[in-house]
Short mmCIF file of C-alpha atoms and ligand atoms in Angstrom, two decimals:
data_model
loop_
_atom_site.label_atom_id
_atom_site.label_comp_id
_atom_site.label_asym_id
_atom_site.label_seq_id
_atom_site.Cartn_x
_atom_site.Cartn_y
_atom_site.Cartn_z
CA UNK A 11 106.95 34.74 58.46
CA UNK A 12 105.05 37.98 58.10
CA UNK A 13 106.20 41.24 58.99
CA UNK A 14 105.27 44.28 61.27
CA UNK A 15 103.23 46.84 58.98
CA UNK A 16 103.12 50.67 59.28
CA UNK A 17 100.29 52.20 58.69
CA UNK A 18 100.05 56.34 58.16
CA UNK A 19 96.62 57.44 56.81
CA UNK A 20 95.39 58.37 59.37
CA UNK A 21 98.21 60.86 59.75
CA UNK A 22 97.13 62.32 57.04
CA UNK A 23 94.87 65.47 56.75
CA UNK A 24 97.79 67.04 59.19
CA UNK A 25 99.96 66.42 56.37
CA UNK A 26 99.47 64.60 53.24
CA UNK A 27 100.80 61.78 51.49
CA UNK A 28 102.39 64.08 48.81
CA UNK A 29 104.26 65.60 51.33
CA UNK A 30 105.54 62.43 52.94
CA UNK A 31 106.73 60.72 49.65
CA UNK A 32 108.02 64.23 48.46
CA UNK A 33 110.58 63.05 50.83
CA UNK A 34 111.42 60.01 48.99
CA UNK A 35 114.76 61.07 47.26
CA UNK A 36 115.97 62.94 51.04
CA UNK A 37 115.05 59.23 52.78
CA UNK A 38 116.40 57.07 50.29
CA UNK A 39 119.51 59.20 50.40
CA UNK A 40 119.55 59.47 54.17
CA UNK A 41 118.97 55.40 54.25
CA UNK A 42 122.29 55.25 51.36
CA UNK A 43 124.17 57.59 53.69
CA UNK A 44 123.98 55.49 56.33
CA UNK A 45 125.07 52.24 54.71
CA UNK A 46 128.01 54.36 52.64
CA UNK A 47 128.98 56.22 56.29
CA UNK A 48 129.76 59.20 54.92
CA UNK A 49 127.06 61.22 56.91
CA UNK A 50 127.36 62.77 60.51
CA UNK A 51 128.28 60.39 63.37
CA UNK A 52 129.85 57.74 60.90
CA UNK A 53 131.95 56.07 63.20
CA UNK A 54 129.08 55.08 65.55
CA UNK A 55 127.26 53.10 62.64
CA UNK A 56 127.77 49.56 63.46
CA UNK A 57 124.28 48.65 64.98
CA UNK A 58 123.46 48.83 60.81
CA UNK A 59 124.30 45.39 60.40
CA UNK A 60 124.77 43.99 64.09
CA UNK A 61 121.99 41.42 62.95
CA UNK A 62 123.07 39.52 60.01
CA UNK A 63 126.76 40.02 61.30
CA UNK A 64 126.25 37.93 64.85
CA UNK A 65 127.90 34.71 64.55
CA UNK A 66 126.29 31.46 65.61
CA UNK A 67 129.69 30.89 67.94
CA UNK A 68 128.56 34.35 69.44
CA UNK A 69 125.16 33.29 70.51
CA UNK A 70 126.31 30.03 71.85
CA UNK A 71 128.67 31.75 74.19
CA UNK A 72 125.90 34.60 75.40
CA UNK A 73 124.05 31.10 75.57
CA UNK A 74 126.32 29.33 77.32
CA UNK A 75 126.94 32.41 80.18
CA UNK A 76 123.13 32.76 80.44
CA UNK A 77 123.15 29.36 81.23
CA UNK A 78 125.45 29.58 83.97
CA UNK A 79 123.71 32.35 85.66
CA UNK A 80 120.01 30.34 85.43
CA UNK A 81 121.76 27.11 86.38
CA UNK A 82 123.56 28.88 89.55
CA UNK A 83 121.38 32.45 90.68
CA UNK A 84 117.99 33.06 92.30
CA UNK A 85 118.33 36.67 91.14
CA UNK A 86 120.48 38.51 88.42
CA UNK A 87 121.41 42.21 89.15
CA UNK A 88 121.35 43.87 85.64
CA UNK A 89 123.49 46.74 86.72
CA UNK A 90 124.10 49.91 84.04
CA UNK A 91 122.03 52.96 82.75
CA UNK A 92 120.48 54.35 79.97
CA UNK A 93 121.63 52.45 76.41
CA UNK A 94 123.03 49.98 78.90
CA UNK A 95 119.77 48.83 80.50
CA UNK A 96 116.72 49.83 78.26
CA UNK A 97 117.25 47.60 75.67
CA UNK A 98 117.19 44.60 77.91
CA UNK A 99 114.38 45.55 80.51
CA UNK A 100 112.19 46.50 77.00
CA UNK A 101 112.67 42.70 75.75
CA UNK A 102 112.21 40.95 79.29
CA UNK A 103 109.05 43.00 80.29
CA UNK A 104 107.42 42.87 76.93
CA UNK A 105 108.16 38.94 76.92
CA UNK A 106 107.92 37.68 80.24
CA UNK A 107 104.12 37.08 82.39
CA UNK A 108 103.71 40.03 84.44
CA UNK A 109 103.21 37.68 87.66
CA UNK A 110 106.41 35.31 86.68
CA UNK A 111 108.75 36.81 89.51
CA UNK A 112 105.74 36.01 91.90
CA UNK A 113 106.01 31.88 91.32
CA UNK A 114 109.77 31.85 91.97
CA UNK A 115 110.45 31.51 88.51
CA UNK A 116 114.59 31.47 88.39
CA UNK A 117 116.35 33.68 87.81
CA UNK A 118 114.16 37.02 88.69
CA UNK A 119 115.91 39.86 86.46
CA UNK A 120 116.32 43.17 88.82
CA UNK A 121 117.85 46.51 87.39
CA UNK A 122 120.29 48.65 89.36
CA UNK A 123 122.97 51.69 88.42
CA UNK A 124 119.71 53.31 86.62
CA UNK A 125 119.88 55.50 89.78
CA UNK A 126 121.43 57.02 92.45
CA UNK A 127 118.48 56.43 94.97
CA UNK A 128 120.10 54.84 98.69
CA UNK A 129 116.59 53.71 99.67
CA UNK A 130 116.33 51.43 96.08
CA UNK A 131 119.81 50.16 96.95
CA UNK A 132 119.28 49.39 100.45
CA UNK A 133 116.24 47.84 99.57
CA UNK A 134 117.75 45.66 96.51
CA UNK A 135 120.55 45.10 98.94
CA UNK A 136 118.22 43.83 101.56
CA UNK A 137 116.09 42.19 99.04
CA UNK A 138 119.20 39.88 97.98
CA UNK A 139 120.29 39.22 101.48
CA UNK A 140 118.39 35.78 101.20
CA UNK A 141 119.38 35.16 97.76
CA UNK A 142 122.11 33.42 95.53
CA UNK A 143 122.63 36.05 92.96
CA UNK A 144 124.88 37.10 90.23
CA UNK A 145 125.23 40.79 88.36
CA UNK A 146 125.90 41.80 85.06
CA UNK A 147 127.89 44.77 84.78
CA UNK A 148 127.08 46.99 82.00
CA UNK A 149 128.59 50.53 80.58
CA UNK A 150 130.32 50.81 77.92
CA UNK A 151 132.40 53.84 79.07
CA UNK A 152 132.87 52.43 82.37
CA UNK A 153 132.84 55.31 84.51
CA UNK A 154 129.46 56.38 84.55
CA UNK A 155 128.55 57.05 88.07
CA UNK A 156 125.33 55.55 88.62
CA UNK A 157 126.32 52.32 87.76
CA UNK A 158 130.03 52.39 89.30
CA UNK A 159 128.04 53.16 92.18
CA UNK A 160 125.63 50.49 92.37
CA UNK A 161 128.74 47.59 91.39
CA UNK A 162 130.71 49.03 93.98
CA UNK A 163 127.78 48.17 96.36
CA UNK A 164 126.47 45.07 95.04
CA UNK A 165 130.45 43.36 94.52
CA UNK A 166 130.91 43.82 98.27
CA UNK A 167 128.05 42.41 99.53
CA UNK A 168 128.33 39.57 96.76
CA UNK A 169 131.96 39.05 97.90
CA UNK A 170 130.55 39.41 101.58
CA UNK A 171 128.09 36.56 100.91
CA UNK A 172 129.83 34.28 98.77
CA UNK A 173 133.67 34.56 99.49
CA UNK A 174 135.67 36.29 96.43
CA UNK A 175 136.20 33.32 94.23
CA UNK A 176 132.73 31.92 93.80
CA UNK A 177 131.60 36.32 93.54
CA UNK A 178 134.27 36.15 90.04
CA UNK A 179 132.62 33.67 88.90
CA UNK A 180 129.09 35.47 89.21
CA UNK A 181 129.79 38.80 87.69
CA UNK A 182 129.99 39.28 84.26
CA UNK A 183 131.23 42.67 82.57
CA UNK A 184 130.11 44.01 79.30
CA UNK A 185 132.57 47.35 78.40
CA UNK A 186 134.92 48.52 76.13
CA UNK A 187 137.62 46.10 74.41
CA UNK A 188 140.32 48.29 76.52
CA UNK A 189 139.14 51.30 77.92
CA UNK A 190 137.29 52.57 81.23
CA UNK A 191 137.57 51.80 84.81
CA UNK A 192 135.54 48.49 84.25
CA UNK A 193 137.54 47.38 81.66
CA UNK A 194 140.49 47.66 84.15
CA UNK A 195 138.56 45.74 87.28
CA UNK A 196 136.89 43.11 84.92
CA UNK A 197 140.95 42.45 83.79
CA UNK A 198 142.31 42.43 87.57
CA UNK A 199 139.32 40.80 88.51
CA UNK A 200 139.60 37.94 86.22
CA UNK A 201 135.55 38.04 85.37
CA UNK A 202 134.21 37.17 82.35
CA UNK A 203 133.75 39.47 79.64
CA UNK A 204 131.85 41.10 76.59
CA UNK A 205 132.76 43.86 74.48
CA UNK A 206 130.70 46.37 73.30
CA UNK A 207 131.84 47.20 69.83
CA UNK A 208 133.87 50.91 69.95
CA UNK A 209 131.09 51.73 66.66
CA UNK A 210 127.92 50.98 68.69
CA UNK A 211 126.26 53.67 71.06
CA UNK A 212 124.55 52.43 73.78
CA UNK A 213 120.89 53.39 72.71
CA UNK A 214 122.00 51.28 69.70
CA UNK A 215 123.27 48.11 71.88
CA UNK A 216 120.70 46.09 72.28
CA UNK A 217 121.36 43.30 69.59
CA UNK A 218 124.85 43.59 71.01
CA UNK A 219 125.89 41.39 74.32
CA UNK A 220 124.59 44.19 76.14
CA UNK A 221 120.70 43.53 75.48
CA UNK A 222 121.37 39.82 74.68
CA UNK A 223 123.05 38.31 77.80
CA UNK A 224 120.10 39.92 80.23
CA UNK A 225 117.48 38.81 77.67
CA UNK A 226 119.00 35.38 77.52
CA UNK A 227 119.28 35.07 81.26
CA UNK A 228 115.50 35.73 81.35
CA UNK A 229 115.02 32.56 78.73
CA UNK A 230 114.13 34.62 76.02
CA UNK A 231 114.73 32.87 72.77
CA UNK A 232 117.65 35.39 71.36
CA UNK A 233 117.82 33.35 68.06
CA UNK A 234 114.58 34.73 67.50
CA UNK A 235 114.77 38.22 68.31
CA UNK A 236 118.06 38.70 66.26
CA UNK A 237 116.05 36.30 63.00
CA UNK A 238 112.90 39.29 63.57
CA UNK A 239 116.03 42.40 63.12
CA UNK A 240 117.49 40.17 60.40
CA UNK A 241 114.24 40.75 58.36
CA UNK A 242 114.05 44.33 59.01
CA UNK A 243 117.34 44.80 58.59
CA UNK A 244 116.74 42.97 55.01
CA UNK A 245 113.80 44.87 53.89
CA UNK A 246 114.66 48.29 55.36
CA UNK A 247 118.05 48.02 53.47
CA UNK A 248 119.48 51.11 51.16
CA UNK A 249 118.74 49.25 48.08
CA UNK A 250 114.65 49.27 48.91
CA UNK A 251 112.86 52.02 47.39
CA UNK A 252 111.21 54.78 49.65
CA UNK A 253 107.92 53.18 48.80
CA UNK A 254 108.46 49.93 50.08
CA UNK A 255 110.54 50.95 53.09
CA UNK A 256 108.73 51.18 56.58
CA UNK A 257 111.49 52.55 58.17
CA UNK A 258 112.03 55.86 55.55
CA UNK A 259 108.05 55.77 55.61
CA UNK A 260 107.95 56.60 59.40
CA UNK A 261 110.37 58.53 59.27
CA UNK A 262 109.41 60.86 56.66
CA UNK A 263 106.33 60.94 57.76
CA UNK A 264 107.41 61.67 61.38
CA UNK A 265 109.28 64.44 60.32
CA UNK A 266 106.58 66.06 57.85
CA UNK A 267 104.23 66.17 61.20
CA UNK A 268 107.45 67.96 62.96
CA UNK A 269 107.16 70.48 60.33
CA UNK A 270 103.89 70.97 60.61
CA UNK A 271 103.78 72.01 64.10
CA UNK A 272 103.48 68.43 66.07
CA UNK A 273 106.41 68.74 67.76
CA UNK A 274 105.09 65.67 70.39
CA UNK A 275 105.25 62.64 69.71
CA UNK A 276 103.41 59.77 71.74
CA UNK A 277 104.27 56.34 71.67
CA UNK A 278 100.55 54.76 72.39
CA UNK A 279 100.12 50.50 73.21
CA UNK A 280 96.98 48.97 74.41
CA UNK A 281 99.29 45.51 75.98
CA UNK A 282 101.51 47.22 78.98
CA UNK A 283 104.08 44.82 78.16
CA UNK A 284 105.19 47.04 75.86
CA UNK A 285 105.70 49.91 78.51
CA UNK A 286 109.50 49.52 78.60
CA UNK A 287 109.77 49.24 74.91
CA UNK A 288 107.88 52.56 75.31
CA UNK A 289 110.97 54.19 77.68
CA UNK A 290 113.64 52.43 75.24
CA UNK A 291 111.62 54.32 72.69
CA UNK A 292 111.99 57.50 74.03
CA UNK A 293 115.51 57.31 74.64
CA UNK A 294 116.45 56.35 71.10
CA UNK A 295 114.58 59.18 69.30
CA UNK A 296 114.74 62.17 72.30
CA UNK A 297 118.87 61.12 72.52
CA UNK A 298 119.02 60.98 68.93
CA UNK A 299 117.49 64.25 67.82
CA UNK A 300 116.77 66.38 70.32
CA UNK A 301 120.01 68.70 69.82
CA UNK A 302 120.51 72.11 68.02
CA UNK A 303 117.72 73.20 69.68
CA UNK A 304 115.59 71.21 67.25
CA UNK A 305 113.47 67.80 67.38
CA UNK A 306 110.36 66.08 68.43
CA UNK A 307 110.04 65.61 72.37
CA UNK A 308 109.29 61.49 72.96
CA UNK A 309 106.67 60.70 75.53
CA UNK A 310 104.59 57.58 75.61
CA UNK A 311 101.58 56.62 77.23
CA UNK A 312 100.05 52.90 78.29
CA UNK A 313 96.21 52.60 77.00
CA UNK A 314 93.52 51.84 78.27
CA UNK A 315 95.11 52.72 81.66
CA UNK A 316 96.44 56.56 80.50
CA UNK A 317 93.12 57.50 78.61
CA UNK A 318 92.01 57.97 82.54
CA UNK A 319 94.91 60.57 83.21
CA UNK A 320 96.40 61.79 80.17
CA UNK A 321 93.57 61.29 77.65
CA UNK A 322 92.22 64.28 78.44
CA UNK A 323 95.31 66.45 77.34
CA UNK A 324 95.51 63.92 74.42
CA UNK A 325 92.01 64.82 73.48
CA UNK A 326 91.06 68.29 73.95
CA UNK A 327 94.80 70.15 74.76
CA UNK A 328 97.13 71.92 72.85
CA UNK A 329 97.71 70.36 69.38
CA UNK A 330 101.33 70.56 68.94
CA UNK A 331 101.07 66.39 69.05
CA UNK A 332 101.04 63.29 66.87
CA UNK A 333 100.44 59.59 67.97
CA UNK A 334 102.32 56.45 67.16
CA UNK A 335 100.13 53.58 68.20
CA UNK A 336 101.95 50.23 68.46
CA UNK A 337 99.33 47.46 68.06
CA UNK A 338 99.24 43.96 69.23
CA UNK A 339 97.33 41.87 66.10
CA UNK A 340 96.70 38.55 68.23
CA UNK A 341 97.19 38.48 72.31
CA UNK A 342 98.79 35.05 73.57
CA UNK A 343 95.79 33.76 75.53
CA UNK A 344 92.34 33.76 75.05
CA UNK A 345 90.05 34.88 77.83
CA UNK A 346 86.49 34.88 77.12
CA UNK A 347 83.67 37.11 79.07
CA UNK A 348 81.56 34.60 80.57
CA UNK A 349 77.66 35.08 81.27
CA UNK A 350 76.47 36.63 84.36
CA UNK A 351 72.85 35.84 85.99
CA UNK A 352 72.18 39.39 87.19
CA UNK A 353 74.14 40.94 84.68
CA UNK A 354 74.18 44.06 87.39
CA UNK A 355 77.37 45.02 85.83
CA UNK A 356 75.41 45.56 82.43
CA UNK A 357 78.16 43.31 80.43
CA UNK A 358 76.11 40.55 79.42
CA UNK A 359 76.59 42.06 75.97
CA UNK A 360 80.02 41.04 75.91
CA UNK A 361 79.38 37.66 76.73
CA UNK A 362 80.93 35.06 74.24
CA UNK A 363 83.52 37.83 73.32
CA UNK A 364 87.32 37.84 73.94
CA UNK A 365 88.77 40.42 76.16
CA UNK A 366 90.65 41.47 73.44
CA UNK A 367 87.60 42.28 71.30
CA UNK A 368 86.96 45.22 73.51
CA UNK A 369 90.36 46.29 74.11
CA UNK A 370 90.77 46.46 70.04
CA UNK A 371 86.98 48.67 69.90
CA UNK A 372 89.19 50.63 72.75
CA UNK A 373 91.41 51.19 70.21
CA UNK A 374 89.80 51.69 67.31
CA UNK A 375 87.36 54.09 69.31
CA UNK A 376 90.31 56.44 70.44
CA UNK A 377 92.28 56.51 67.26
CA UNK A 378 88.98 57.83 65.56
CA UNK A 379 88.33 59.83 68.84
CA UNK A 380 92.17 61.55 68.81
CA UNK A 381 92.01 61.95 65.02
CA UNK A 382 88.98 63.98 65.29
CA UNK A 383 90.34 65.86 68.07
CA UNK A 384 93.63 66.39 65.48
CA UNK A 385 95.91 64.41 66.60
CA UNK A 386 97.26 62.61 63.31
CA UNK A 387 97.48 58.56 64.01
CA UNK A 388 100.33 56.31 62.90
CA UNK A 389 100.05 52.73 63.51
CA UNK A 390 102.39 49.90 64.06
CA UNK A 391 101.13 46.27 64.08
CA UNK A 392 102.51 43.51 65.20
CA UNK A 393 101.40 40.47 64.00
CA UNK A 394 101.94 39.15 68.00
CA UNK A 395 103.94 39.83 70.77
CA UNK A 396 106.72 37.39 70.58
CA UNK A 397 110.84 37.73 70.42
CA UNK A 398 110.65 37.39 66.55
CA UNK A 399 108.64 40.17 65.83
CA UNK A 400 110.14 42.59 68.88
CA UNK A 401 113.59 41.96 66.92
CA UNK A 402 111.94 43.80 64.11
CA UNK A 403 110.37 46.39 66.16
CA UNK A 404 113.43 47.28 67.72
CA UNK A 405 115.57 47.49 64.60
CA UNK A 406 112.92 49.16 62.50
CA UNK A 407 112.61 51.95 65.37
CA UNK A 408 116.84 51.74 64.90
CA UNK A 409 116.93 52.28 61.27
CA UNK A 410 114.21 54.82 60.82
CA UNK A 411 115.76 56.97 63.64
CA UNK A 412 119.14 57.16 61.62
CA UNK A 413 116.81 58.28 58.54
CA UNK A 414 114.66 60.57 60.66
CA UNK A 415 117.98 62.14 62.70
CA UNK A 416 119.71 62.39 58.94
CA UNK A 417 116.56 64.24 57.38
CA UNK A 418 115.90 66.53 60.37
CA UNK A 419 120.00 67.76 59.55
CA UNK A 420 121.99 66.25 63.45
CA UNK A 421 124.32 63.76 63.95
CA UNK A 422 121.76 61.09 65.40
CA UNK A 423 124.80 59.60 67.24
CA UNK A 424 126.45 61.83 69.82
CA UNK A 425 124.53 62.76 73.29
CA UNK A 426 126.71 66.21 73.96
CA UNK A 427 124.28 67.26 76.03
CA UNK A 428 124.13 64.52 78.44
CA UNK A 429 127.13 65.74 79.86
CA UNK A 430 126.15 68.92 81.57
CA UNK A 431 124.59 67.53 84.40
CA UNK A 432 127.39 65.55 85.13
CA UNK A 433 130.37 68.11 84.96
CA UNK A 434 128.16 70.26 87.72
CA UNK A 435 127.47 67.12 90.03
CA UNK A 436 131.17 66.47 89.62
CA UNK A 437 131.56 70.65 90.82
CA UNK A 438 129.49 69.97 94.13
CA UNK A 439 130.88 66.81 94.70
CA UNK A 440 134.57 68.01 94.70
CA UNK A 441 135.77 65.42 92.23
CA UNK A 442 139.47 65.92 92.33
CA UNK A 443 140.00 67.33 88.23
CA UNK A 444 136.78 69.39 88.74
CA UNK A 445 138.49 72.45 90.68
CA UNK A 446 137.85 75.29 88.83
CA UNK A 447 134.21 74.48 88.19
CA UNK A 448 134.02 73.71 91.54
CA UNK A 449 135.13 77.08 92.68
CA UNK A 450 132.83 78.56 90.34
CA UNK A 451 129.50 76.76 91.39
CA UNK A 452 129.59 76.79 94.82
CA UNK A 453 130.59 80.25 94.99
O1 PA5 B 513 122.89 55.99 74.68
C1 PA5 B 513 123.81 56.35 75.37
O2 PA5 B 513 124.91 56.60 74.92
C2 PA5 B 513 123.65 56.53 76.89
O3 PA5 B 513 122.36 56.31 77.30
C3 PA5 B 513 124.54 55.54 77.61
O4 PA5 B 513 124.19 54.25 77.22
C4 PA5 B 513 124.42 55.68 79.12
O5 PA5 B 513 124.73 56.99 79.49
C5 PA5 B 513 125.31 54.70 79.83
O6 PA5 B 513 126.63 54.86 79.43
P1 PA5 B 513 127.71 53.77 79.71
O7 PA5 B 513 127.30 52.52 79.05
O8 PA5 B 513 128.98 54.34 79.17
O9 PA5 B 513 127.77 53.59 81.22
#
C-alpha cells in the first residue's frame, strides 16, 4: 500500500528548509516525549496507540451494533458535540456520495446536540416523525448541555413512537466507564454501551467507539480506516528520524511559518468531501494550541468553490497566512468532457479530458498563484479518497499536532478555555450551584 506524502517546498522562501530541520532534535524529542509521557497533558495520551491496540473482538462488536442499527433504522441520530461528533461526520461525508441520502439509502446518518438551535430540533424532530430511527448518544463527560439537550428530546419522542422497550434497544451510549449523567441513564436505562477510554480527549476519539460506531453504521469499512492509522502510526513512530517523519515534518514546518509571522493557517481541498475533515481539522489544532495567548488560528476553505469568495483575501490580503492543501491523487469516477457542436461555451478544448484534469490545473494554477502572492504552500496527497488512506490522514494530523502543541511549549490536551462560555450561560440560566455568578452577571 502506499502512503499519504507531505510535501513543503513550496513553503519555503517564507522560511527555509534549514530552519525546518533545525528543528529536528526539538521534534524528535517532542515525538519521544509523547511515547515516554512525561510531557504536558500525559494522562490524555492514549489516542498514541489506539490503532495497533484495537482488538479484532472490538471491531466485531462496533460491527455487530452497526449492524443492528442498519438492519432495524431508516435514520440514525448521531447525537454529541465537538470531539464527540467531528470525527464521525469527517469520515461519513468524505466517504459517502453526496446524493446517497437522496435514493433512500438506509440508514441516513443525521447529527444533533452540535447545537442548541429549537428550529433544527423541531425540524429533525419533524423530519423523524415518519421514520424508524435509532440514536447514538455521545459525550464523554456526559453533561454537556447541547447534547443532554437534544437526547432528552429525541428519547421522548423515540419512546413516544416506539413504546420504551423497543426505544432501549435503539439507543446506544458511548461515555465514561463510570462517570457523568449518561453514564448513570445508559446504567438505569439498560442500553447498550461503549466507553470512551478516561486517557482519550474527545478531539482525539475518533479511532475510539466514538468515531467508529457512526462510521460503521454508515457502511464504512472500519477495518480499513484503523489498517490506514496503523501505518501512520508505524512510520510516524518515536524511533523514525525527523527526516523521514511526515508528522514532525509538518509540524516543524508549521511552526517555523508561526514564527515567521503566518499566524493563519488554511486547510485548502479541491474534492468537498473533505469539508468536514476540514472542521475536524480545525478543532484538533485551534483546541490544541490556541492557549497562552499563543498559536496558529485554523480556518479552511473548499476550492474551486471559495476561490469565488475568499480567494481574494487569500490572494491579495494581509499576509499573516500559510496554506495546507490536501490533495486528492486519483478521483473515484471518471467523467470525461464530451464534444459540443457549437462549442458556444468555448470548451471544446477540453474535450477528451477528465474533469479532474482541470480541477488539478485549478490547483496547480492557485498554488503557484498564492505562492506568488506569499502565501507559503504545503501539500498533502492522498493517493485516493478511500477509508484506508483517511485512517492515515486522520492520525498523521493526530500525531503531528502532539509534536506541533509540544514544540510551540502548551499542553496540547486540555481545552480550559472552553469553559467560560459555559459557567456564564449557566449564570443567566440560574443553574442551581451557579448563585454567586449569577448574582454577579445579571446585576
Ligand atoms: O475535544 C474536546 O474535548 C471537546 O470538543 C469535547 O469533545 C466536546 O466538548 C464534547 O464533550 P463531551 O464528549 O464531554 O460531551
Amino acid at each position: 500500500m502506499k502512503q499519504i506524502v507531505l510535501d513543503i517546498n513550496k513553503a519555503l522562501g517564507a522560511i527555509t528548509r534549514e530552519q525546518v530541520y533545525a528543528q529536528d532534535s526539538k521534534a524528535e524529542a517532542a515525538n519521544k516525549t509523547l511515547e515516554n509521557g512525561t510531557g504536558k497533558g500525559n494522562d490524555f495520551l492514549g489516542w498514541l496507540h489506539l490503532p495497533s491496540s484495537i482488538s479484532e473482538t472490538e471491531i466485531a462488536d462496533i460491527q455487530a451494533t452497526a449492524d443492528i442499527f442498519r438492519a432495524n433504522c431508516e435514520v440514525v441520530v448521531v447525537v454529541g458535540i465537538g470531539g464527540s461528533y467531528l470525527g464521525s461526520k469527517a469520515v461519513i461525508e468524505a466517504l459517502s456520495g453526496p446524493f446517497d441520502y437522496l435514493e433512500n439509502k438506509k440508514p441516513v446518518i443525521v447529527y444533533a446536540g452540535h447545537n442548541i438551535e429549537e428550529d433544527y430540533l423541531y425540524e429533525l424532530s419533524n423530519y423523524l416523525k415518519s421514520k424508524s430511527f435509532g440514536i447514538i448518544n455521545i459525550s464523554k463527560s456526559g453533561t454537556t448541555t447541547e447534547p443532554a439537550l437534544a437526547f432528552r428530546i429525541l428519547k421522548k419522542q423515540l419512546e413516544d413512537s416506539v413504546g420504551k422497550e423497543i426505544a432501549r434497544e435503539r439507543i446506544v451510549a458511548i461515555t465514561d466507564k463510570a462517570r457523568g449523567a449518561l453514564r448513570t441513564l445508559a446504567t438505569k436505562e439498560e442500553y447498550k454501551t461503549y466507553v470512551i477510554p478516561d486517557n482519550v480527549g474527545g478531539r482525539f476519539s475518533v479511532l475510539t467507539p466514538v468515531g467508529l460506531l457512526p462510521v460503521a453504521v454508515a457502511g464504512i469499512d472500519i477495518k480499513q480506516l484503523i489498517e490506514g492509522a496503523v501505518a501512520m502510526e508505524t512510520i510516524t513512530g518515536a524511533h523514525m528520524p525527523f527526516s523521514n517523519n511526515i508528522a514532525a515534518i509538518y509540524a516543524a514546518a508549521r511552526n517555523e511559518l508561526y514564527k515567521n509571522g503566518k499566524k493563519i493557517e488554511i486547510l485548502v481541498n479541491f474534492n468537498s468531501k473533505l469539508h468536514y475533515v476540514s472542521e475536524w481539522w480545525k478543532q484538533l489544532y485551534g483546541e490544541s494550541e490556541g492557549k497562552e495567548n499563543k498559536g496558529i488560528f485554523t480556518a479552511a476553505v473548499d476550492f474551486t468553490t471559495d476561490l469565488h469568495s475568499m480567494g481574494q483575501w487569500i490572494q491579495e490580503g494581509e499576509r499573516s497566512i500559510f496554506e495546507t492543501v490536501i490533495s486528492i491523487a486519483q478521483p473515484q469516477y471518471q467523467v470525461e468532457i464530451p464534444s459540443d457542436e457549437q462549442d458556444l461555451d468555448g470548451l471544446n478544448f477540453l474535450v477528451g479530458k477528465r474533469v479532474d484534469d482541470v480541477n488539478k490545473m485549478a490547483e496547480l494554477g492557485t498554488q503557484l498563484a498564492h505562492v506568488d502572492g506569499g502565501v507559503p504552500n504545503i501539500k498533502i496527497t492522498l493517493p485516493q479518497l478511500n477509508a484506508y488512506y483517511l485512517g492515515q490522514l486522520l492520525y498523521f494530523f493526530e500525531k503531528a499536532c502532539g509534536i506541533s502543541g509540544y514544540l510551540l511549549g502548551v499542553n496540547p490536551f486540555d481545552q480550559p478555555g472552553v469553559e467560560a462560555y459555559k459557567r456564564n450561560m449557566f449564570a443567566l440560566l440560574d443553574k442551581p450551584g451557579y448563585e454567586e455568578e449569577s448574582k454577579r452577571i445579571q446585576s
